[in-house]
Short mmCIF file of C-alpha atoms in Angstrom, two decimals:
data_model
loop_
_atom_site.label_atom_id
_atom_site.label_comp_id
_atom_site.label_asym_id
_atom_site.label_seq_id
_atom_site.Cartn_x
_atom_site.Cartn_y
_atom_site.Cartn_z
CA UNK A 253 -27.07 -3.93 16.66
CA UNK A 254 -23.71 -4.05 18.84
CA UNK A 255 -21.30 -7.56 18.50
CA UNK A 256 -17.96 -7.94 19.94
CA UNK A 257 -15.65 -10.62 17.96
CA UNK A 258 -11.78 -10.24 19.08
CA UNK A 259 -11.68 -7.39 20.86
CA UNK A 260 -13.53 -5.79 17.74
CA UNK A 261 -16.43 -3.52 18.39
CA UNK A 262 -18.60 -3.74 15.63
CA UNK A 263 -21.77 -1.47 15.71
CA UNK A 264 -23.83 -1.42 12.70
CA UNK A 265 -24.78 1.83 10.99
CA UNK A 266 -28.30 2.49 9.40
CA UNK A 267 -27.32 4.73 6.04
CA UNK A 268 -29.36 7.04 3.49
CA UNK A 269 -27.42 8.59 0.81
CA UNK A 270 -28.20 12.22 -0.86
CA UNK A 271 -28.10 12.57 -4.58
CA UNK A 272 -28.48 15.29 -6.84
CA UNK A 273 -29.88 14.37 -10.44
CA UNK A 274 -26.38 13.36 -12.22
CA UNK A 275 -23.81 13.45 -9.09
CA UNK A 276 -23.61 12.42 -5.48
CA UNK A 277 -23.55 15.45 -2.99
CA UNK A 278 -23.45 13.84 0.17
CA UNK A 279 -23.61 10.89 2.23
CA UNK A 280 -25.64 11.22 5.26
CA UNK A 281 -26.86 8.30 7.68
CA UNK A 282 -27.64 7.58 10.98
CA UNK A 283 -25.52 5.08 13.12
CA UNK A 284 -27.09 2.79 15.72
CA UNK A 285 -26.02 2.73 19.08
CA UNK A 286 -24.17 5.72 19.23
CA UNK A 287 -22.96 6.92 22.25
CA UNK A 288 -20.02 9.09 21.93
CA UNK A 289 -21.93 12.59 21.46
CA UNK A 290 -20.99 15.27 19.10
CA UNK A 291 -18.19 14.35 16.45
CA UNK A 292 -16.13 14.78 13.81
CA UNK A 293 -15.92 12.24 10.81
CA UNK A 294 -12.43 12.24 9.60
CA UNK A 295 -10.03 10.71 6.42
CA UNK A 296 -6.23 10.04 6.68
CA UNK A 297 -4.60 12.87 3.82
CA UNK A 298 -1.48 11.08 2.64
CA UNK A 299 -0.26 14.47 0.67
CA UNK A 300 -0.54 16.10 4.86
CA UNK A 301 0.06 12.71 6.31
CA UNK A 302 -2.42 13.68 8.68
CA UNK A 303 -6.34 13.35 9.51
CA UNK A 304 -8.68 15.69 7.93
CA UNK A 305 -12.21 16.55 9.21
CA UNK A 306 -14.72 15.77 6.55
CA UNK A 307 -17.66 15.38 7.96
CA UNK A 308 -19.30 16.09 11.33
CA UNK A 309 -22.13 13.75 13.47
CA UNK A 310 -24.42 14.53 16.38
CA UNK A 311 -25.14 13.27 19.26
CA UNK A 312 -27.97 11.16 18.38
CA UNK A 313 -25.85 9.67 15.75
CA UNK A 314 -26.88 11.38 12.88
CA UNK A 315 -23.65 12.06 10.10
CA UNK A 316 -23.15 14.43 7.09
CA UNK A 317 -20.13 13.67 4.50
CA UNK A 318 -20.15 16.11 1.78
CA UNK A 319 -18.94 15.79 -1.21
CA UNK A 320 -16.62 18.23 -2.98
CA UNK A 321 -17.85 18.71 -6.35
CA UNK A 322 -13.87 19.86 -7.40
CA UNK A 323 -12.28 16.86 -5.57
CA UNK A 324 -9.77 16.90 -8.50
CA UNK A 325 -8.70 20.04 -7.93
CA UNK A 326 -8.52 20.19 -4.39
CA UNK A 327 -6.09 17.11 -4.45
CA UNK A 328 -4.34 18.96 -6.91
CA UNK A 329 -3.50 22.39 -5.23
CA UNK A 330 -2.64 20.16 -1.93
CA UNK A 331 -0.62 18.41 -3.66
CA UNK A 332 1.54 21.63 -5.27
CA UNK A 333 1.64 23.10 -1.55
CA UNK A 334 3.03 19.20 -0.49
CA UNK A 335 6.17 19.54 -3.06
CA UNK A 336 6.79 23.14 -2.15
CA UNK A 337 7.84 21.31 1.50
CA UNK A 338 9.16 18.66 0.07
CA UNK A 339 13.13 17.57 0.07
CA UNK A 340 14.34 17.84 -3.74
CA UNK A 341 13.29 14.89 -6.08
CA UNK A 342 10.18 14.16 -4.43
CA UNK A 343 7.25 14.37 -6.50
CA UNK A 344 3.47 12.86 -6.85
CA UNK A 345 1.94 10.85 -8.98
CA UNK A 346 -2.19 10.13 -9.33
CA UNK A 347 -4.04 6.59 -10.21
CA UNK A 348 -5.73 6.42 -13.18
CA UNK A 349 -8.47 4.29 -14.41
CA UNK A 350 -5.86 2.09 -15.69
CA UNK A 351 -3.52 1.55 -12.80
CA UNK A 352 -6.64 0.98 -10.44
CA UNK A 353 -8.42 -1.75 -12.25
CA UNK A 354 -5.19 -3.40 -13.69
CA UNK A 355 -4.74 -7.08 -14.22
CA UNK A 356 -1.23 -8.34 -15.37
CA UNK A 357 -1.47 -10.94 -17.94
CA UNK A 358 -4.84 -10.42 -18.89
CA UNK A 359 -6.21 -7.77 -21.57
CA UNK A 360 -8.52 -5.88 -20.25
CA UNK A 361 -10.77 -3.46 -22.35
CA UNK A 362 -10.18 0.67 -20.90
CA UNK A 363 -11.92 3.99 -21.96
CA UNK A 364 -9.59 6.86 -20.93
CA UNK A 365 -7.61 4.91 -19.21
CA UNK A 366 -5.07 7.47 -18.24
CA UNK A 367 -7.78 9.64 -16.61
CA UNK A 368 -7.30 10.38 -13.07
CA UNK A 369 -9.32 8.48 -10.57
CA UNK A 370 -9.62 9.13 -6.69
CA UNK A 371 -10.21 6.68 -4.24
CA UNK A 372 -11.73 8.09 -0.57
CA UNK A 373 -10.64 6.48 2.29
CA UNK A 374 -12.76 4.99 4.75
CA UNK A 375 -14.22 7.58 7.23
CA UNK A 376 -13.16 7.13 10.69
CA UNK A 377 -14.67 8.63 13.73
CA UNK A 378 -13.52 11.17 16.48
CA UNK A 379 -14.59 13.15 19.00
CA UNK A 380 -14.98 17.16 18.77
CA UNK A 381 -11.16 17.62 19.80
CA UNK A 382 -10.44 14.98 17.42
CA UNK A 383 -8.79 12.64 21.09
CA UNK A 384 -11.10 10.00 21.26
CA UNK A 385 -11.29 7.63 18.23
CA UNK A 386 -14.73 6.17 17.41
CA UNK A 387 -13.46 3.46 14.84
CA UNK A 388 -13.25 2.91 10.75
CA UNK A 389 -16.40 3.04 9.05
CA UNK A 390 -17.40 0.28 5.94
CA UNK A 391 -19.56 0.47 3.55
CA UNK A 392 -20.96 -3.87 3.08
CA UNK A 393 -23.78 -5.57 3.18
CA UNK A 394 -22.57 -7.43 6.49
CA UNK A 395 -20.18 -7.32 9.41
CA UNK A 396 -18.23 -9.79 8.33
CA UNK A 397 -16.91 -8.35 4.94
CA UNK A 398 -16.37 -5.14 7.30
CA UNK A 399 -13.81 -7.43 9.44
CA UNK A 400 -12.11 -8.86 6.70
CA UNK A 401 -11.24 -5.54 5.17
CA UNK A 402 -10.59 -4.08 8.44
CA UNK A 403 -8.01 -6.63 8.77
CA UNK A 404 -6.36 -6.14 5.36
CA UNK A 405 -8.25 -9.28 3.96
CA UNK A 406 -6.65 -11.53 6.77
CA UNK A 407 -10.38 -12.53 8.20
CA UNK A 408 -12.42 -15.05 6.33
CA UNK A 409 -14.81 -13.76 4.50
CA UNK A 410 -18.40 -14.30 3.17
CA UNK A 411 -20.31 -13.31 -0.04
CA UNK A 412 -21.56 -10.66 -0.04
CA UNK A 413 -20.37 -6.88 -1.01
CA UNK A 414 -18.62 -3.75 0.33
CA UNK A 415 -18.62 -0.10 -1.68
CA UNK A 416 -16.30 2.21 -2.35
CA UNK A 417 -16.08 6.13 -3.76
CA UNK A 418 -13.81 7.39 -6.38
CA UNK A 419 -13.81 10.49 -8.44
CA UNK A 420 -13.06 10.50 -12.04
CA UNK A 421 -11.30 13.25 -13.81
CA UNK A 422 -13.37 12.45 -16.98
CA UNK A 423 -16.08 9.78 -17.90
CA UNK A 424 -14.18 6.56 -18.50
CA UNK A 425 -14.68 2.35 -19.12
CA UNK A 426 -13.39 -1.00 -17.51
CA UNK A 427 -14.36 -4.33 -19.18
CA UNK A 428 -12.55 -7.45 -19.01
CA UNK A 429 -11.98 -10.64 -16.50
CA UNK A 430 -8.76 -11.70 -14.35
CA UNK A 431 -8.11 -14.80 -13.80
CA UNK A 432 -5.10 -15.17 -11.07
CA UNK A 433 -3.77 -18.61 -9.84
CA UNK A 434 -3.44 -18.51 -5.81
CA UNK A 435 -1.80 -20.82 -3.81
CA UNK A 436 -2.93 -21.34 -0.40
CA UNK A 437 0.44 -22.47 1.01
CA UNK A 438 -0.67 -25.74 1.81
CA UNK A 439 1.28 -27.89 -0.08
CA UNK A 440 0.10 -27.59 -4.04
CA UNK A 441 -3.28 -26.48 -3.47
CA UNK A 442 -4.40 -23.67 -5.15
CA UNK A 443 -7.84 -22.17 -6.18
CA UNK A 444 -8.50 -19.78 -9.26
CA UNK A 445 -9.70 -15.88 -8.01
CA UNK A 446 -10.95 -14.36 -10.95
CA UNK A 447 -11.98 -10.52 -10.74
CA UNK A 448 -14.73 -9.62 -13.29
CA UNK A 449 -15.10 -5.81 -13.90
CA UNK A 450 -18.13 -4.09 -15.75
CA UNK A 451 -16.85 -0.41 -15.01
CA UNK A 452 -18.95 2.71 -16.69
CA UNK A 453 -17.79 5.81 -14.74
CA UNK A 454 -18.85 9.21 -14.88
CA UNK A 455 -17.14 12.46 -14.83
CA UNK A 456 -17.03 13.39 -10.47
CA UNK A 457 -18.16 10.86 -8.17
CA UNK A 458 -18.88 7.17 -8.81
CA UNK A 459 -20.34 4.41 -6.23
CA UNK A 460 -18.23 1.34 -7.26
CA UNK A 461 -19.25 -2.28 -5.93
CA UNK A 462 -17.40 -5.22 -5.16
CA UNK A 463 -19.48 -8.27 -5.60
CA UNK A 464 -17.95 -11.47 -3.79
CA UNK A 465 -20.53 -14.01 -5.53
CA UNK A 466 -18.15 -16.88 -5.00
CA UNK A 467 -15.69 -17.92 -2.23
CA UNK A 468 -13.16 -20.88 -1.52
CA UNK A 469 -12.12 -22.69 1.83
CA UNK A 470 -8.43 -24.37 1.92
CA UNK A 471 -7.66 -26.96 3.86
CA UNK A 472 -7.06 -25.25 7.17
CA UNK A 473 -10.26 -23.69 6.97
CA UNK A 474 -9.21 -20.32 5.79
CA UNK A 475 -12.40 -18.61 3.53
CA UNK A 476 -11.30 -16.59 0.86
CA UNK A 477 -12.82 -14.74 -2.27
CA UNK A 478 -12.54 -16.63 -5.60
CA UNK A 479 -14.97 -14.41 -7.51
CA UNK A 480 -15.54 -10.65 -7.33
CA UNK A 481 -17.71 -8.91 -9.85
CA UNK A 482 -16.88 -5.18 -9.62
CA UNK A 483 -20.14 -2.44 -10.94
CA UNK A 484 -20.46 1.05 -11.35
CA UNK A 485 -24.48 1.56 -9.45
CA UNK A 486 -25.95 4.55 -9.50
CA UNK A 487 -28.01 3.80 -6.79
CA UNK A 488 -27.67 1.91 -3.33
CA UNK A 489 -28.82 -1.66 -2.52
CA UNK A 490 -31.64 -1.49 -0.14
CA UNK A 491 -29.65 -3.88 1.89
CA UNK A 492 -26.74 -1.62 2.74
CA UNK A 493 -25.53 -0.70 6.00
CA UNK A 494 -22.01 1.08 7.24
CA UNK A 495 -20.45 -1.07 10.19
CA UNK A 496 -18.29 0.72 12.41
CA UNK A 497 -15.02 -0.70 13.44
CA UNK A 498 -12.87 0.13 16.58
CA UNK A 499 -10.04 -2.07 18.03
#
């Protein structure tokens, strides 16, 4: 299924995932409509500033991310080689459970919450010489939570739910609610967004889900979340698809 909306094309992307027993190995899917032949699937590095290939698709659509079973390490050693180039006083620092699912003014209940944890960006899409960009690929259960992260949350948005991956240096917990007062800038109307997180993570790669189960409209008609209830699954919804994004 193809849609244009604002000059966005939006082509939705039929997924399975491979697992091994106790850790993901690979994503592989197939997306619909594809027309752009033979390709690379690439993330931005921010320790190279550059793009990286990291997975490859075919003509018929057909992609293959794999998954590096010493992400930790990799990110490590790349970022020792970044320093060595850098100008004096630079230096890195990783996210940790903690600083990712943070909420000020709340207590929220951690396991290991100073072990590393690694986001992936989204995978975006390229020909073979890496020229001709194919668009940022999402993870949701529809297009429309695609568009609203695609445009840094500036869309409305629906309920619904989008996935990311992150790799955790060791097994780890995140329990707890936030509850955030939000003003729309209409006047003195405001709206509560409260995040509720049920977090068990496992040592290497985790599937984490944002839930939007509730959502508020202000009075200019702007749709935002006002509940998210963020999982650890350890297996896909049936429902999911990837929805490819190019301006």
């Amino acid at each position: 299924m193809t849609t244009t909306k604002n000059n966005i094309l939006v082509i939705v992307i039929t997924i399975l995932f491979g697992f091994s027993s106790n850790a993901q190995e690979s994503i592989t899917g197939t997306i619909s409509n594809y027309s752009m032949g033979e390709g690379i699937i690439n993330s931005y590095d921010m320790l190279a500033r550059d793009r990286i290939q990291i997975g490859e698709i075919n003509a018929k659509g057909d992609f293959n991310i794999p998954l590096d079973k010493d992400y930790l390490t990799t990110i490590k050693v790349q970022a020792e080689k970044a320093g060595e180039n850098a100008s004096s006083g630079w230096e890195i620092s990783f996210n940790t459970v903690g600083t990712t699912f943070e909420c000020f003014g709340a207590e929220m209940e951690y396991e290991n919450r100073e072990a590393f944890l690694i986001g992936v960006p989204n995978p975006e899409i390229s020909d073979k010489d890496g020229k001709n960009e194919g668009g940022v690929m999402y993870a949701v259960s529809q297009p429309e939570i695609a568009e609203w992260l695609h445009s840094y949350e500036q869309e409305n948005i629906v309920k619904g739910y989008y996935l990311r991956w992150f790799f955790a240096e060791e097994a780890a917990s995140v329990n707890g609610e936030c509850i955030i007062p939000a003003y729309t800038g209409s006047g003195e109307e405001n709206y509560k967004n409260s995040t509720l997180t049920n977090l068990e993570l496992q040592k290497g790669w985790n599937i984490v889900k944002y839930m939007i189960t509730e959502i508020f409209t202000d009075s200019n008609g702007k749709v935002v979340p006002s509940k998210t209830e963020i999982s650890s699954i350890k297996t896909l919804p049936e429902d999911i698809m990837w929805v490819q994004l190019k301006i």
